[in-house]
mmCIF file of C-alpha atoms in Angstrom:
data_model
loop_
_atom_site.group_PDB
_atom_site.id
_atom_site.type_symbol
_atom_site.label_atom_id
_atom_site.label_comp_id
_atom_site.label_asym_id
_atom_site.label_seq_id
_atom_site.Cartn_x
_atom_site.Cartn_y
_atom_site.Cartn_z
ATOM 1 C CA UNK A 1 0.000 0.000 0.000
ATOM 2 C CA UNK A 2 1.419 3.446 -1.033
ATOM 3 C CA UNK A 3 -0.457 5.534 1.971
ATOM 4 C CA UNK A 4 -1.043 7.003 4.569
ATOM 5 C CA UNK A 5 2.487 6.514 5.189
ATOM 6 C CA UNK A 6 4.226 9.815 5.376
ATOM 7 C CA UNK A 7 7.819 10.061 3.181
ATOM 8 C CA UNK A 8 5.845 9.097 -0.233
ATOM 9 C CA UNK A 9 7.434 10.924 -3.385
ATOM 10 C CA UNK A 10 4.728 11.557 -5.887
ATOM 11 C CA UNK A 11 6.060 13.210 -9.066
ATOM 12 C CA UNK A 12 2.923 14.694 -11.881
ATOM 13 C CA UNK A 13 3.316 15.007 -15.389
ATOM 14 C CA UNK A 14 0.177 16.289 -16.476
ATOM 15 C CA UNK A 15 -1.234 20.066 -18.377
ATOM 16 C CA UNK A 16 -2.932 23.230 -16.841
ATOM 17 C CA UNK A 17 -5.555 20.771 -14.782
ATOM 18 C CA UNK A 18 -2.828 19.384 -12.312
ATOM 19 C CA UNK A 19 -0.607 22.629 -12.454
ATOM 20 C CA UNK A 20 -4.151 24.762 -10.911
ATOM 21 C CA UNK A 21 -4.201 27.212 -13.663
ATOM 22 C CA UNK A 22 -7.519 29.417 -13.195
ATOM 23 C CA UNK A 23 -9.267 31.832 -15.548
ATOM 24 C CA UNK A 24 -11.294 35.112 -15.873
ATOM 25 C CA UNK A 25 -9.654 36.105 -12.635
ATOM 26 C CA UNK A 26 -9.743 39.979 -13.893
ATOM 27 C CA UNK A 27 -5.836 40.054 -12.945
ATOM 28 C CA UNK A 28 -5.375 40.873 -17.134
ATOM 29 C CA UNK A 29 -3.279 37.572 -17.492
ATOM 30 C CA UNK A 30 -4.444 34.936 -20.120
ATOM 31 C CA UNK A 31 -4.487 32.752 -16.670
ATOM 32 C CA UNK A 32 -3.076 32.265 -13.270
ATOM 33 C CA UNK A 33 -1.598 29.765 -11.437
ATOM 34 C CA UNK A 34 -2.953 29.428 -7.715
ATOM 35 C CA UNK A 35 -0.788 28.387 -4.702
ATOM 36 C CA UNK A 36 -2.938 25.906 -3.536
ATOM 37 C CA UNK A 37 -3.599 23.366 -6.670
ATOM 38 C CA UNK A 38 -5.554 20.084 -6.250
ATOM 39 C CA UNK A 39 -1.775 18.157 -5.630
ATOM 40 C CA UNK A 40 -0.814 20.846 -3.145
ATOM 41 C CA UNK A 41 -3.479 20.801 -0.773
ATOM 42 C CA UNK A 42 -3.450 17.149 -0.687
ATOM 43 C CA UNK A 43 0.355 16.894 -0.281
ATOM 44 C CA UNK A 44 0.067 19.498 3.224
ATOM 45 C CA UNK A 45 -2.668 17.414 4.094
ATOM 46 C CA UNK A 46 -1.541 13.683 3.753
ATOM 47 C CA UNK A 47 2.465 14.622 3.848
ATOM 48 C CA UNK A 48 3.585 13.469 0.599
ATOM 49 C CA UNK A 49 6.309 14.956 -1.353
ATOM 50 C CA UNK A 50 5.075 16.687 -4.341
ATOM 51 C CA UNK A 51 7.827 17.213 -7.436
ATOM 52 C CA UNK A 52 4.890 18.798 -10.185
ATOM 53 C CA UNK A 53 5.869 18.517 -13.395
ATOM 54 C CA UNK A 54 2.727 20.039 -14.943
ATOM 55 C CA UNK A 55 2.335 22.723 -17.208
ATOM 56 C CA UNK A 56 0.091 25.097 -18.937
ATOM 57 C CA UNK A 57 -0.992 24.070 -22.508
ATOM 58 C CA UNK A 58 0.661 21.183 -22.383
ATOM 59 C CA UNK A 59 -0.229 17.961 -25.146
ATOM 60 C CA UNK A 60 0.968 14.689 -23.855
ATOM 61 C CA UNK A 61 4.073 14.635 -26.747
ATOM 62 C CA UNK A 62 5.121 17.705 -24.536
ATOM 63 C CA UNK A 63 4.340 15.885 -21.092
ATOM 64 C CA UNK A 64 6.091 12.658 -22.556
ATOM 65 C CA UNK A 65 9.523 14.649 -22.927
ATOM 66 C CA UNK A 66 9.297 15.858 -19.759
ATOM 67 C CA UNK A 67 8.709 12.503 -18.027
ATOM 68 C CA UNK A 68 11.705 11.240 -20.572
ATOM 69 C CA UNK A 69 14.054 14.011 -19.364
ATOM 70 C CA UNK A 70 13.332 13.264 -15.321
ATOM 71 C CA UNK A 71 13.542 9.439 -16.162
ATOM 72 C CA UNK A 72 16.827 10.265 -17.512
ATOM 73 C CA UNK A 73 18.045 11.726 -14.849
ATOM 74 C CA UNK A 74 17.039 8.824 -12.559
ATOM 75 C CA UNK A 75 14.562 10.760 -10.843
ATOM 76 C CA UNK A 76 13.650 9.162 -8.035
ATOM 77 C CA UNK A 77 9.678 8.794 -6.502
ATOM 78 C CA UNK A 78 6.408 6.338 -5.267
ATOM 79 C CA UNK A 79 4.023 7.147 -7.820
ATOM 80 C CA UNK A 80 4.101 9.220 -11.164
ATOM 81 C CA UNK A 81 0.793 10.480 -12.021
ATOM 82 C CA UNK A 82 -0.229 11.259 -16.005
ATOM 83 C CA UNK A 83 -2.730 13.303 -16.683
ATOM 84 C CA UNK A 84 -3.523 14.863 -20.447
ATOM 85 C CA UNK A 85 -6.520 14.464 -22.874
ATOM 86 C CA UNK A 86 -7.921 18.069 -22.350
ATOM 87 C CA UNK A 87 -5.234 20.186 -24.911
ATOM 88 C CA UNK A 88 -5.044 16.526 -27.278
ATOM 89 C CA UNK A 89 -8.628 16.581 -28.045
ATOM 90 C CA UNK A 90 -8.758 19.937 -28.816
ATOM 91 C CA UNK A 91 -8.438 22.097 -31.756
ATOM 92 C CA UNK A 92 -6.437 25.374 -33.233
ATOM 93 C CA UNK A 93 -9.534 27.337 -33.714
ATOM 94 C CA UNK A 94 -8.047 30.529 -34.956
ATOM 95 C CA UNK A 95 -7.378 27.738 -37.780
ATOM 96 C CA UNK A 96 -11.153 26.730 -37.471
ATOM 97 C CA UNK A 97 -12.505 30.248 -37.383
ATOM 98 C CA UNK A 98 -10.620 31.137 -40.843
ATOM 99 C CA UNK A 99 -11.536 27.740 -42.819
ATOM 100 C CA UNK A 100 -13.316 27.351 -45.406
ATOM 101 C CA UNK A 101 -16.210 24.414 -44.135
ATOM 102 C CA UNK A 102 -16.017 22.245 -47.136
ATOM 103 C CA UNK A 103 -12.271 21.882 -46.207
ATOM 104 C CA UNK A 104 -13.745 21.202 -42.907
ATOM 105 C CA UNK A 105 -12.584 17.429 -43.140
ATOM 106 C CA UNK A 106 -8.966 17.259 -43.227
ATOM 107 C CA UNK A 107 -9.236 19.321 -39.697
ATOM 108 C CA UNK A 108 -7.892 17.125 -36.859
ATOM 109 C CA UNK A 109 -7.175 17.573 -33.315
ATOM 110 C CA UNK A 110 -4.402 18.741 -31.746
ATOM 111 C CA UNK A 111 -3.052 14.881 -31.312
ATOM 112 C CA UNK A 112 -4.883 12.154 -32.861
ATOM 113 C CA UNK A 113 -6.826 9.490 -30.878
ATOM 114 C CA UNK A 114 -5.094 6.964 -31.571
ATOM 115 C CA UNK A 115 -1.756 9.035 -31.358
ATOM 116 C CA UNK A 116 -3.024 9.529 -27.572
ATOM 117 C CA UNK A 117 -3.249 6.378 -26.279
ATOM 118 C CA UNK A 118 0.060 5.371 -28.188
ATOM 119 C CA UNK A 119 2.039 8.343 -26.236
ATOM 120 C CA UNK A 120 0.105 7.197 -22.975
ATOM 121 C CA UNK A 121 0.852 3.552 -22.988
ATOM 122 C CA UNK A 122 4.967 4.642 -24.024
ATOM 123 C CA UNK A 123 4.768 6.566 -20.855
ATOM 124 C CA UNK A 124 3.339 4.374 -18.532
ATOM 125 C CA UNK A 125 5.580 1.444 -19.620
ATOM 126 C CA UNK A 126 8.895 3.924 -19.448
ATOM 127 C CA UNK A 127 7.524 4.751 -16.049
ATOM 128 C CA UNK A 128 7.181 0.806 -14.832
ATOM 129 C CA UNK A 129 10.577 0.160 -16.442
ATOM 130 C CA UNK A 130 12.193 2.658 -13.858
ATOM 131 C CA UNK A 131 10.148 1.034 -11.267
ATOM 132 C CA UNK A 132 7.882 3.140 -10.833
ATOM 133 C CA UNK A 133 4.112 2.899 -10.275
ATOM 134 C CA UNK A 134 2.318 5.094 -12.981
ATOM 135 C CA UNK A 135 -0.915 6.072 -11.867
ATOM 136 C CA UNK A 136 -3.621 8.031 -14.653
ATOM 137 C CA UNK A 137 -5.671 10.707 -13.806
ATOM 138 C CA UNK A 138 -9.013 11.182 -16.098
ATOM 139 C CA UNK A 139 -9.965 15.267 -16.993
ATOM 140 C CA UNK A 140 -12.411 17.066 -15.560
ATOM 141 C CA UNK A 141 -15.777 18.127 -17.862
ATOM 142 C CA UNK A 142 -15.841 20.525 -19.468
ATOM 143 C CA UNK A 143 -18.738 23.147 -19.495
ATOM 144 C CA UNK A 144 -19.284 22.173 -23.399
ATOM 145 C CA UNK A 145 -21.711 25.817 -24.025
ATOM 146 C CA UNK A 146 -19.272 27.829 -21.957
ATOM 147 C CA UNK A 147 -16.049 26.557 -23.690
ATOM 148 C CA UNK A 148 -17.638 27.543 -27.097
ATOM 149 C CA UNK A 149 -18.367 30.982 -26.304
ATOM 150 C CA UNK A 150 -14.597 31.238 -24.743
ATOM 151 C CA UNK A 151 -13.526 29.958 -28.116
ATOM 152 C CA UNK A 152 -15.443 32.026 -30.539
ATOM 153 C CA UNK A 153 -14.053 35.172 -28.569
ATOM 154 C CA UNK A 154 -12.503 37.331 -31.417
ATOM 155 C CA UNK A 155 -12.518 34.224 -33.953
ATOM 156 C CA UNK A 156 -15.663 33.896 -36.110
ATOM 157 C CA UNK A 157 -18.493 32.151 -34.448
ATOM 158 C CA UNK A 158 -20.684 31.440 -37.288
ATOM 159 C CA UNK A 159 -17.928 29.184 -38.621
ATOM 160 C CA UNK A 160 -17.136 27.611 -35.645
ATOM 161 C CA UNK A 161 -20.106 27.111 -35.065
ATOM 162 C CA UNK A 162 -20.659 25.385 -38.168
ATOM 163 C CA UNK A 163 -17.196 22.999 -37.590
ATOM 164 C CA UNK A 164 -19.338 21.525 -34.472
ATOM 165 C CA UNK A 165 -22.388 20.997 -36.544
ATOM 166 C CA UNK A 166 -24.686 23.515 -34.690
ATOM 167 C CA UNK A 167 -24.224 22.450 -31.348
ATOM 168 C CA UNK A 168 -21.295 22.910 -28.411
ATOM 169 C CA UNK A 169 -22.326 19.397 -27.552
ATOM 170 C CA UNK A 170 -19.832 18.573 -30.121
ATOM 171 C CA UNK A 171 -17.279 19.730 -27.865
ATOM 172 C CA UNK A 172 -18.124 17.892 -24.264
ATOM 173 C CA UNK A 173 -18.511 14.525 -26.842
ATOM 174 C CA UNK A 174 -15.021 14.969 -28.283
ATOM 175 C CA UNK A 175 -13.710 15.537 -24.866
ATOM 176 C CA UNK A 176 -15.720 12.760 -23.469
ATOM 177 C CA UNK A 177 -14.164 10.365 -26.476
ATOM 178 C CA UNK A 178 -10.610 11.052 -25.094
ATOM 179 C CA UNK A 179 -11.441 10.854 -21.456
ATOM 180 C CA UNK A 180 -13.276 7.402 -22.137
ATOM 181 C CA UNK A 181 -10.498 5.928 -24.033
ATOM 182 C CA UNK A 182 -7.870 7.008 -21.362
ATOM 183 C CA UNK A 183 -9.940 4.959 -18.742
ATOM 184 C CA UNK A 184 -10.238 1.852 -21.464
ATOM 185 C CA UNK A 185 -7.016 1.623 -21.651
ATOM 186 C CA UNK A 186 -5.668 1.664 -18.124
ATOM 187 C CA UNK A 187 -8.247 -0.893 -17.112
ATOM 188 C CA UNK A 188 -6.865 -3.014 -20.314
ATOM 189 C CA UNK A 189 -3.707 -2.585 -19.114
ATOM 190 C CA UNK A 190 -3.752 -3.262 -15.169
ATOM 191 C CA UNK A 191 -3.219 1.209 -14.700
ATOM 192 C CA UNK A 192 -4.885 2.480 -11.423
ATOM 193 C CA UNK A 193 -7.049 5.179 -12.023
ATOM 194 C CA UNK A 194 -8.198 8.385 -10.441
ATOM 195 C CA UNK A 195 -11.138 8.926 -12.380
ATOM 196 C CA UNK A 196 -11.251 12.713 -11.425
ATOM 197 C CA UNK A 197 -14.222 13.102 -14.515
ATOM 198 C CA UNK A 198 -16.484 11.043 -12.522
ATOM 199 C CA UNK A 199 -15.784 12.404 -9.001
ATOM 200 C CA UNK A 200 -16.620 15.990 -10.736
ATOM 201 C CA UNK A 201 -19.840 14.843 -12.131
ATOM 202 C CA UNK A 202 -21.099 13.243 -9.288
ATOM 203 C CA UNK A 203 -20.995 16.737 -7.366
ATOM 204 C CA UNK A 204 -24.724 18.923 -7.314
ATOM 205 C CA UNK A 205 -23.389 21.130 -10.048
ATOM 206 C CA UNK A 206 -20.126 20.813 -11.454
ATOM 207 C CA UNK A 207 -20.628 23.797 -13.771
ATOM 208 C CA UNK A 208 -20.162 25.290 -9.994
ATOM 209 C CA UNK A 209 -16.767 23.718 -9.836
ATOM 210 C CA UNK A 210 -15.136 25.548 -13.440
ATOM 211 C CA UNK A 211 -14.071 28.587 -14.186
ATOM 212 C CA UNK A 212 -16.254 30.854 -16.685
ATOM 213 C CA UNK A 213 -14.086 29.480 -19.646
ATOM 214 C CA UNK A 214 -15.619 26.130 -19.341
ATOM 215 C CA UNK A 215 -12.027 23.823 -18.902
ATOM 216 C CA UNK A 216 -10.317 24.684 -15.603
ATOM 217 C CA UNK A 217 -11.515 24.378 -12.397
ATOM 218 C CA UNK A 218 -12.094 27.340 -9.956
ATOM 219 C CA UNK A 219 -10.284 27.633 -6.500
ATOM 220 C CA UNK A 220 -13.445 25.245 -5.247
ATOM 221 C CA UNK A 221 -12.686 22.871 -8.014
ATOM 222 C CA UNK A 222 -9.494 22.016 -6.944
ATOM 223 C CA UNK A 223 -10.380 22.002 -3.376
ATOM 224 C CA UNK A 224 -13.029 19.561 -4.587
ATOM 225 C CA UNK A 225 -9.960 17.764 -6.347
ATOM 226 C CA UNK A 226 -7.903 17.696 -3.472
ATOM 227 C CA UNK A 227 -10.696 15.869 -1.339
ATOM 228 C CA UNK A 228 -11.142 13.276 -3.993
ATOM 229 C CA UNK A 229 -7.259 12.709 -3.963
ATOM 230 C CA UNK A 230 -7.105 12.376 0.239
ATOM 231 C CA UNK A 231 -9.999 10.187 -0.364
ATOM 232 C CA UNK A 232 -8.769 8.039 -3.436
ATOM 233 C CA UNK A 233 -4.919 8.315 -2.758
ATOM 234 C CA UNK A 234 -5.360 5.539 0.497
ATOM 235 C CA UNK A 235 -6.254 3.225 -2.227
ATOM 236 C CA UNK A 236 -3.475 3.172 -4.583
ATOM 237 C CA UNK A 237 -0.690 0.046 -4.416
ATOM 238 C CA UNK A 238 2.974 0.103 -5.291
ATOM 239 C CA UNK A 239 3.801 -1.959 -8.076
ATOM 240 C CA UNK A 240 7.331 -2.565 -7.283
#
């Protein structure tokens, strides 16, 4: 069993989700990064060391190399969580907004499905190889009607809003797709789970947990977060 003993080294390789990034604070940044992310409050609360390797933007080819580069240097930790899906799903819609839609076709996302789960399963075996227990985190919802009005700003909406065939559904379904796969394949594959998506749509309202932008969590999101990693955390067994 990994917890509740204290001394654990948990390392994160994961996008703006794990890294706490909030929106629409009015602080004139594109976004901020709060002090007290989902990983942080649960590492002062259950005692863990937390080495967070998760950044803003990020695709999992960009999260890959930066798992490569610490496995290279014979980092050295309990658990290595891997969260992406969110920025791979998704699309350059500046790109969207200025194509033409019968050239809508040969648009793709910003990494392939099957390009995702490839990258995923490459990290989770370079992570067991350095005997290490990998451990996948699933994305939170996104608000699908308030993540197409944050993407039409200044882009043009009538196209965009032709690309997703009329409705921002579209957008939670593709997200969805990505998110489902991700949990397909670490139950084929024997990879514990935090299934964060779940957690977040079991609460009252999770529209009440994101930010206005539809894709991050607010400060109560990721305090939300943080109790669903104390609670789930207990569970989680060393592989090696």
């Amino acid at each position: 069993q990994l917890f509740p003993e204290n001394g654990n080294k948990i390392s994160a390789y994961g996008d703006s989700i794990l890294k706490g990034a909030v929106t629409g604070t009015g602080s004139g940044h594109l976004f901020d990064i709060i002090e007290d992310s989902s990983l942080v409050l649960a590492s002062k609360s259950m005692g863990f060391e937390l080495n967070n390797n998760s950044v803003f933007g990020s695709v999992v080819s960009k999260t890959q190399r930066r798992l490569n580069r610490d496995l290279e240097k014979g980092i050295e930790c309990d658990l290595a969580i891997i969260e992406s899906g969110g920025n791979d799903c998704d699309y350059d819609w500046a790109f969207v907004s200025g194509t033409d839609p019968k050239d809508f076709g040969t648009l793709a996302p910003r990494t392939t499905l099957a390009e995702f789960i490839r990258m995923i399963d490459e990290m989770v075996k370079s992570v067991r190889a350095a005997r290490i227990t990998p451990l996948i985190m699933t994305m939170p919802p996104l608000v699908g009607d308030w993540w197409f009005d944050h993407i039409c700003e200044g882009h043009d909406k009538e196209n965009i809003l032709k690309f997703v065939e009329g409705s921002p559904y579209r957008l939670y379904q593709n997200h969805e797709l990505y998110a489902n796969a991700l949990f397909e394949y670490a139950l084929k594959n024997g990879v514990q789970v935090i299934d964060m998506r779940q957690a977040m749509l079991a609460a009252p309202n999770y529209r009440n947990l994101m930010c206005k932008d539809g894709i991050h969590p607010n400060e109560e999101g990721y305090k939300y977060m943080a109790k669903i990693w104390e609670e789930k955390l207990p569970d989680v067994k060393k592989e090696f």
